[in-house]
mmCIF file of the C-alpha atoms, coordinates in Angstrom:
data_MODEL
# 
_entry.id   MODEL 
# 
loop_
_atom_site.group_PDB 
_atom_site.id 
_atom_site.type_symbol 
_atom_site.label_atom_id 
_atom_site.label_alt_id 
_atom_site.label_comp_id 
_atom_site.label_asym_id 
_atom_site.label_entity_id 
_atom_site.label_seq_id 
_atom_site.pdbx_PDB_ins_code 
_atom_site.Cartn_x 
_atom_site.Cartn_y 
_atom_site.Cartn_z 
_atom_site.occupancy 
_atom_site.B_iso_or_equiv 
_atom_site.pdbx_formal_charge 
_atom_site.auth_seq_id 
_atom_site.auth_comp_id 
_atom_site.auth_asym_id 
_atom_site.auth_atom_id 
_atom_site.pdbx_PDB_model_num 
ATOM 1   C CA . MET A 1 1   ? 151.265 270.851 34.391 1.00 0.00 ? 1   MET A CA 1 
ATOM 2   C CA . SER A 1 2   ? 149.018 267.850 34.890 1.00 0.00 ? 2   SER A CA 1 
ATOM 3   C CA . VAL A 1 3   ? 148.866 264.306 33.479 1.00 0.00 ? 3   VAL A CA 1 
ATOM 4   C CA . THR A 1 4   ? 146.048 261.911 33.657 1.00 0.00 ? 4   THR A CA 1 
ATOM 5   C CA . THR A 1 5   ? 145.586 258.366 32.430 1.00 0.00 ? 5   THR A CA 1 
ATOM 6   C CA . THR A 1 6   ? 142.141 257.406 31.123 1.00 0.00 ? 6   THR A CA 1 
ATOM 7   C CA . PRO A 1 7   ? 141.233 253.816 30.021 1.00 0.00 ? 7   PRO A CA 1 
ATOM 8   C CA . HIS A 1 8   ? 140.064 253.823 26.377 1.00 0.00 ? 8   HIS A CA 1 
ATOM 9   C CA . LEU A 1 9   ? 137.949 250.822 25.539 1.00 0.00 ? 9   LEU A CA 1 
ATOM 10  C CA . ASN A 1 10  ? 137.482 249.539 22.051 1.00 0.00 ? 10  ASN A CA 1 
ATOM 11  C CA . PHE A 1 11  ? 134.267 247.794 20.878 1.00 0.00 ? 11  PHE A CA 1 
ATOM 12  C CA . ARG A 1 12  ? 132.653 246.632 17.736 1.00 0.00 ? 12  ARG A CA 1 
ATOM 13  C CA . GLY A 1 13  ? 129.251 248.275 17.772 1.00 0.00 ? 13  GLY A CA 1 
ATOM 14  C CA . ALA A 1 14  ? 128.694 248.220 21.497 1.00 0.00 ? 14  ALA A CA 1 
ATOM 15  C CA . ALA A 1 15  ? 130.371 251.440 22.669 1.00 0.00 ? 15  ALA A CA 1 
ATOM 16  C CA . LYS A 1 16  ? 127.140 253.411 23.107 1.00 0.00 ? 16  LYS A CA 1 
ATOM 17  C CA . ALA A 1 17  ? 125.479 250.773 25.211 1.00 0.00 ? 17  ALA A CA 1 
ATOM 18  C CA . ALA A 1 18  ? 128.659 250.229 27.267 1.00 0.00 ? 18  ALA A CA 1 
ATOM 19  C CA . LEU A 1 19  ? 129.157 253.959 27.946 1.00 0.00 ? 19  LEU A CA 1 
ATOM 20  C CA . GLU A 1 20  ? 125.479 254.388 28.858 1.00 0.00 ? 20  GLU A CA 1 
ATOM 21  C CA . PHE A 1 21  ? 125.877 251.511 31.303 1.00 0.00 ? 21  PHE A CA 1 
ATOM 22  C CA . TYR A 1 22  ? 128.990 252.966 32.812 1.00 0.00 ? 22  TYR A CA 1 
ATOM 23  C CA . HIS A 1 23  ? 127.259 256.307 33.101 1.00 0.00 ? 23  HIS A CA 1 
ATOM 24  C CA . SER A 1 24  ? 124.432 254.657 35.082 1.00 0.00 ? 24  SER A CA 1 
ATOM 25  C CA . VAL A 1 25  ? 127.082 253.060 37.427 1.00 0.00 ? 25  VAL A CA 1 
ATOM 26  C CA . PHE A 1 26  ? 129.402 256.002 37.900 1.00 0.00 ? 26  PHE A CA 1 
ATOM 27  C CA . GLY A 1 27  ? 127.191 259.052 37.107 1.00 0.00 ? 27  GLY A CA 1 
ATOM 28  C CA . GLY A 1 28  ? 128.791 262.213 35.892 1.00 0.00 ? 28  GLY A CA 1 
ATOM 29  C CA . ARG A 1 29  ? 128.753 263.541 32.339 1.00 0.00 ? 29  ARG A CA 1 
ATOM 30  C CA . LEU A 1 30  ? 128.166 261.294 29.276 1.00 0.00 ? 30  LEU A CA 1 
ATOM 31  C CA . ILE A 1 31  ? 129.642 262.393 25.936 1.00 0.00 ? 31  ILE A CA 1 
ATOM 32  C CA . LEU A 1 32  ? 128.670 260.499 22.779 1.00 0.00 ? 32  LEU A CA 1 
ATOM 33  C CA . VAL A 1 33  ? 129.750 261.558 19.306 1.00 0.00 ? 33  VAL A CA 1 
ATOM 34  C CA . SER A 1 34  ? 128.569 259.157 16.569 1.00 0.00 ? 34  SER A CA 1 
ATOM 35  C CA . ASN A 1 35  ? 130.244 258.681 13.214 1.00 0.00 ? 35  ASN A CA 1 
ATOM 36  C CA . ALA A 1 36  ? 127.361 260.626 11.699 1.00 0.00 ? 36  ALA A CA 1 
ATOM 37  C CA . ASP A 1 37  ? 127.961 263.541 14.075 1.00 0.00 ? 37  ASP A CA 1 
ATOM 38  C CA . ALA A 1 38  ? 131.641 263.538 13.129 1.00 0.00 ? 38  ALA A CA 1 
ATOM 39  C CA . HIS A 1 39  ? 130.839 263.121 9.414  1.00 0.00 ? 39  HIS A CA 1 
ATOM 40  C CA . SER A 1 40  ? 133.130 260.039 9.330  1.00 0.00 ? 40  SER A CA 1 
ATOM 41  C CA . ALA A 1 41  ? 130.875 256.969 8.777  1.00 0.00 ? 41  ALA A CA 1 
ATOM 42  C CA . GLU A 1 42  ? 132.625 254.586 6.509  1.00 0.00 ? 42  GLU A CA 1 
ATOM 43  C CA . THR A 1 43  ? 129.289 252.843 5.755  1.00 0.00 ? 43  THR A CA 1 
ATOM 44  C CA . PRO A 1 44  ? 125.664 253.799 6.437  1.00 0.00 ? 44  PRO A CA 1 
ATOM 45  C CA . ALA A 1 45  ? 125.452 250.878 8.898  1.00 0.00 ? 45  ALA A CA 1 
ATOM 46  C CA . GLU A 1 46  ? 128.132 252.461 11.051 1.00 0.00 ? 46  GLU A CA 1 
ATOM 47  C CA . ALA A 1 47  ? 126.638 255.990 11.146 1.00 0.00 ? 47  ALA A CA 1 
ATOM 48  C CA . ASP A 1 48  ? 125.277 255.599 14.662 1.00 0.00 ? 48  ASP A CA 1 
ATOM 49  C CA . GLN A 1 49  ? 128.284 253.920 16.041 1.00 0.00 ? 49  GLN A CA 1 
ATOM 50  C CA . ILE A 1 50  ? 130.497 255.891 18.382 1.00 0.00 ? 50  ILE A CA 1 
ATOM 51  C CA . LYS A 1 51  ? 133.484 257.843 17.081 1.00 0.00 ? 51  LYS A CA 1 
ATOM 52  C CA . PHE A 1 52  ? 134.258 259.350 20.510 1.00 0.00 ? 52  PHE A CA 1 
ATOM 53  C CA . GLY A 1 53  ? 132.647 258.591 23.794 1.00 0.00 ? 53  GLY A CA 1 
ATOM 54  C CA . GLN A 1 54  ? 133.458 259.363 27.382 1.00 0.00 ? 54  GLN A CA 1 
ATOM 55  C CA . VAL A 1 55  ? 132.040 259.195 30.921 1.00 0.00 ? 55  VAL A CA 1 
ATOM 56  C CA . ILE A 1 56  ? 133.523 261.909 33.279 1.00 0.00 ? 56  ILE A CA 1 
ATOM 57  C CA . GLY A 1 57  ? 132.515 261.660 36.891 1.00 0.00 ? 57  GLY A CA 1 
ATOM 58  C CA . ALA A 1 58  ? 132.563 264.459 39.394 1.00 0.00 ? 58  ALA A CA 1 
ATOM 59  C CA . ASP A 1 59  ? 134.723 262.277 41.606 1.00 0.00 ? 59  ASP A CA 1 
ATOM 60  C CA . GLY A 1 60  ? 137.544 261.898 39.016 1.00 0.00 ? 60  GLY A CA 1 
ATOM 61  C CA . PHE A 1 61  ? 136.307 258.733 37.343 1.00 0.00 ? 61  PHE A CA 1 
ATOM 62  C CA . GLN A 1 62  ? 136.937 258.756 33.569 1.00 0.00 ? 62  GLN A CA 1 
ATOM 63  C CA . ILE A 1 63  ? 136.607 256.200 30.823 1.00 0.00 ? 63  ILE A CA 1 
ATOM 64  C CA . MET A 1 64  ? 136.623 256.592 27.034 1.00 0.00 ? 64  MET A CA 1 
ATOM 65  C CA . ALA A 1 65  ? 135.341 254.207 24.318 1.00 0.00 ? 65  ALA A CA 1 
ATOM 66  C CA . TYR A 1 66  ? 134.685 253.980 20.606 1.00 0.00 ? 66  TYR A CA 1 
ATOM 67  C CA . ASP A 1 67  ? 133.560 251.485 17.992 1.00 0.00 ? 67  ASP A CA 1 
ATOM 68  C CA . VAL A 1 68  ? 136.295 250.089 15.794 1.00 0.00 ? 68  VAL A CA 1 
ATOM 69  C CA . PRO A 1 69  ? 135.189 250.382 12.184 1.00 0.00 ? 69  PRO A CA 1 
ATOM 70  C CA . ALA A 1 70  ? 134.508 247.190 10.134 1.00 0.00 ? 70  ALA A CA 1 
ATOM 71  C CA . SER A 1 71  ? 137.414 248.110 7.934  1.00 0.00 ? 71  SER A CA 1 
ATOM 72  C CA . ALA A 1 72  ? 139.867 247.738 10.774 1.00 0.00 ? 72  ALA A CA 1 
ATOM 73  C CA . SER A 1 73  ? 140.997 244.505 12.528 1.00 0.00 ? 73  SER A CA 1 
ATOM 74  C CA . TYR A 1 74  ? 139.668 243.998 15.991 1.00 0.00 ? 74  TYR A CA 1 
ATOM 75  C CA . ASP A 1 75  ? 140.237 241.351 18.620 1.00 0.00 ? 75  ASP A CA 1 
ATOM 76  C CA . GLN A 1 76  ? 139.139 242.206 22.116 1.00 0.00 ? 76  GLN A CA 1 
ATOM 77  C CA . GLY A 1 77  ? 141.350 239.374 23.535 1.00 0.00 ? 77  GLY A CA 1 
ATOM 78  C CA . GLU A 1 78  ? 140.742 237.317 26.566 1.00 0.00 ? 78  GLU A CA 1 
ATOM 79  C CA . LYS A 1 79  ? 142.723 239.391 29.125 1.00 0.00 ? 79  LYS A CA 1 
ATOM 80  C CA . SER A 1 80  ? 143.872 242.363 27.135 1.00 0.00 ? 80  SER A CA 1 
ATOM 81  C CA . VAL A 1 81  ? 143.154 244.883 29.913 1.00 0.00 ? 81  VAL A CA 1 
ATOM 82  C CA . PHE A 1 82  ? 141.648 245.184 33.366 1.00 0.00 ? 82  PHE A CA 1 
ATOM 83  C CA . VAL A 1 83  ? 140.034 248.445 34.472 1.00 0.00 ? 83  VAL A CA 1 
ATOM 84  C CA . SER A 1 84  ? 140.875 249.138 38.123 1.00 0.00 ? 84  SER A CA 1 
ATOM 85  C CA . VAL A 1 85  ? 138.522 251.242 40.260 1.00 0.00 ? 85  VAL A CA 1 
ATOM 86  C CA . ARG A 1 86  ? 139.925 252.140 43.635 1.00 0.00 ? 86  ARG A CA 1 
ATOM 87  C CA . SER A 1 87  ? 138.557 254.044 46.586 1.00 0.00 ? 87  SER A CA 1 
ATOM 88  C CA . ASP A 1 88  ? 139.336 254.603 50.180 1.00 0.00 ? 88  ASP A CA 1 
ATOM 89  C CA . SER A 1 89  ? 135.784 253.718 51.096 1.00 0.00 ? 89  SER A CA 1 
ATOM 90  C CA . ALA A 1 90  ? 134.514 250.083 51.336 1.00 0.00 ? 90  ALA A CA 1 
ATOM 91  C CA . ASP A 1 91  ? 130.981 251.421 51.093 1.00 0.00 ? 91  ASP A CA 1 
ATOM 92  C CA . GLU A 1 92  ? 131.644 253.180 47.831 1.00 0.00 ? 92  GLU A CA 1 
ATOM 93  C CA . ILE A 1 93  ? 133.315 250.086 46.361 1.00 0.00 ? 93  ILE A CA 1 
ATOM 94  C CA . ALA A 1 94  ? 130.421 247.901 47.465 1.00 0.00 ? 94  ALA A CA 1 
ATOM 95  C CA . THR A 1 95  ? 127.900 250.326 45.833 1.00 0.00 ? 95  THR A CA 1 
ATOM 96  C CA . LEU A 1 96  ? 129.826 250.488 42.540 1.00 0.00 ? 96  LEU A CA 1 
ATOM 97  C CA . TRP A 1 97  ? 130.299 246.646 42.600 1.00 0.00 ? 97  TRP A CA 1 
ATOM 98  C CA . GLY A 1 98  ? 126.545 246.171 42.992 1.00 0.00 ? 98  GLY A CA 1 
ATOM 99  C CA . ARG A 1 99  ? 125.876 248.334 39.975 1.00 0.00 ? 99  ARG A CA 1 
ATOM 100 C CA . LEU A 1 100 ? 128.614 246.894 37.771 1.00 0.00 ? 100 LEU A CA 1 
ATOM 101 C CA . ALA A 1 101 ? 127.658 243.291 38.667 1.00 0.00 ? 101 ALA A CA 1 
ATOM 102 C CA . GLN A 1 102 ? 124.313 243.597 36.899 1.00 0.00 ? 102 GLN A CA 1 
ATOM 103 C CA . GLY A 1 103 ? 124.589 241.183 33.911 1.00 0.00 ? 103 GLY A CA 1 
ATOM 104 C CA . SER A 1 104 ? 128.217 240.455 34.723 1.00 0.00 ? 104 SER A CA 1 
ATOM 105 C CA . THR A 1 105 ? 130.186 237.343 35.309 1.00 0.00 ? 105 THR A CA 1 
ATOM 106 C CA . ILE A 1 106 ? 131.836 237.361 38.696 1.00 0.00 ? 106 ILE A CA 1 
ATOM 107 C CA . VAL A 1 107 ? 135.470 236.275 38.513 1.00 0.00 ? 107 VAL A CA 1 
ATOM 108 C CA . GLU A 1 108 ? 136.237 236.827 42.143 1.00 0.00 ? 108 GLU A CA 1 
ATOM 109 C CA . ASP A 1 109 ? 133.486 237.783 44.661 1.00 0.00 ? 109 ASP A CA 1 
ATOM 110 C CA . LEU A 1 110 ? 133.922 241.139 46.456 1.00 0.00 ? 110 LEU A CA 1 
ATOM 111 C CA . GLY A 1 111 ? 135.448 240.472 49.777 1.00 0.00 ? 111 GLY A CA 1 
ATOM 112 C CA . PRO A 1 112 ? 138.584 240.753 51.942 1.00 0.00 ? 112 PRO A CA 1 
ATOM 113 C CA . SER A 1 113 ? 141.939 239.846 50.389 1.00 0.00 ? 113 SER A CA 1 
ATOM 114 C CA . VAL A 1 114 ? 145.537 239.771 51.602 1.00 0.00 ? 114 VAL A CA 1 
ATOM 115 C CA . PHE A 1 115 ? 146.093 243.326 50.209 1.00 0.00 ? 115 PHE A CA 1 
ATOM 116 C CA . SER A 1 116 ? 142.653 245.005 50.668 1.00 0.00 ? 116 SER A CA 1 
ATOM 117 C CA . PRO A 1 117 ? 139.697 244.961 52.982 1.00 0.00 ? 117 PRO A CA 1 
ATOM 118 C CA . ALA A 1 118 ? 137.508 244.702 49.864 1.00 0.00 ? 118 ALA A CA 1 
ATOM 119 C CA . TYR A 1 119 ? 138.563 243.322 46.521 1.00 0.00 ? 119 TYR A CA 1 
ATOM 120 C CA . GLY A 1 120 ? 136.608 241.797 43.643 1.00 0.00 ? 120 GLY A CA 1 
ATOM 121 C CA . MET A 1 121 ? 136.873 241.114 39.869 1.00 0.00 ? 121 MET A CA 1 
ATOM 122 C CA . LEU A 1 122 ? 134.085 240.795 37.303 1.00 0.00 ? 122 LEU A CA 1 
ATOM 123 C CA . LYS A 1 123 ? 133.688 240.642 33.552 1.00 0.00 ? 123 LYS A CA 1 
ATOM 124 C CA . ASP A 1 124 ? 130.807 242.828 32.379 1.00 0.00 ? 124 ASP A CA 1 
ATOM 125 C CA . ARG A 1 125 ? 128.374 242.081 29.634 1.00 0.00 ? 125 ARG A CA 1 
ATOM 126 C CA . PHE A 1 126 ? 130.481 243.992 27.192 1.00 0.00 ? 126 PHE A CA 1 
ATOM 127 C CA . GLY A 1 127 ? 133.567 241.807 27.813 1.00 0.00 ? 127 GLY A CA 1 
ATOM 128 C CA . VAL A 1 128 ? 135.461 244.335 30.001 1.00 0.00 ? 128 VAL A CA 1 
ATOM 129 C CA . THR A 1 129 ? 137.102 243.018 33.119 1.00 0.00 ? 129 THR A CA 1 
ATOM 130 C CA . TRP A 1 130 ? 136.834 245.294 36.138 1.00 0.00 ? 130 TRP A CA 1 
ATOM 131 C CA . VAL A 1 131 ? 138.852 245.083 39.325 1.00 0.00 ? 131 VAL A CA 1 
ATOM 132 C CA . LEU A 1 132 ? 137.442 247.007 42.361 1.00 0.00 ? 132 LEU A CA 1 
ATOM 133 C CA . ASP A 1 133 ? 139.194 247.395 45.641 1.00 0.00 ? 133 ASP A CA 1 
ATOM 134 C CA . VAL A 1 134 ? 139.797 249.628 48.655 1.00 0.00 ? 134 VAL A CA 1 
ATOM 135 C CA . ALA A 1 135 ? 143.151 251.138 48.228 1.00 0.00 ? 135 ALA A CA 1 
ATOM 136 C CA . VAL A 1 136 ? 145.423 250.816 51.265 1.00 0.00 ? 136 VAL A CA 1 
ATOM 137 C CA . ALA A 1 137 ? 149.118 251.588 51.775 1.00 0.00 ? 137 ALA A CA 1 
ATOM 138 C CA . TRP A 1 138 ? 151.236 248.562 51.013 1.00 0.00 ? 138 TRP A CA 1 
ATOM 139 C CA . ASP A 1 139 ? 154.147 247.766 53.347 1.00 0.00 ? 139 ASP A CA 1 
ATOM 140 C CA . ALA A 1 140 ? 156.420 245.361 51.561 1.00 0.00 ? 140 ALA A CA 1 
ATOM 141 C CA . ALA A 1 141 ? 158.725 245.114 54.542 1.00 0.00 ? 141 ALA A CA 1 
# 
């Protein structure tokens, strides 16, 4: 038996662009199913919006997203969720940071912190806040 947790991001018409960007950052497999593909478009204007989308990286990275239809309420919120990306490699975190930072607003520059040799936070151009860090064992003693 296995359980995984995958962040699922909700957008209003930007899911395809966001998933394509995340695919360019993390690589792997990109899956995009439009409302037209799923025969579920509520309006013609929403036919090309994403009903189901996912990026699956060979390294275990996964993220999902879709476009909330106009008939449903939607409020992304200011700090509704952070997506955390952790690695045991500072070089890998720095590489991913450099890619994600394109067009983003830096909340906290990538650098050493009290709990990690490399930690940073940014808000991407799609309004998603990302936290990247090098995972280390925490000794609370």
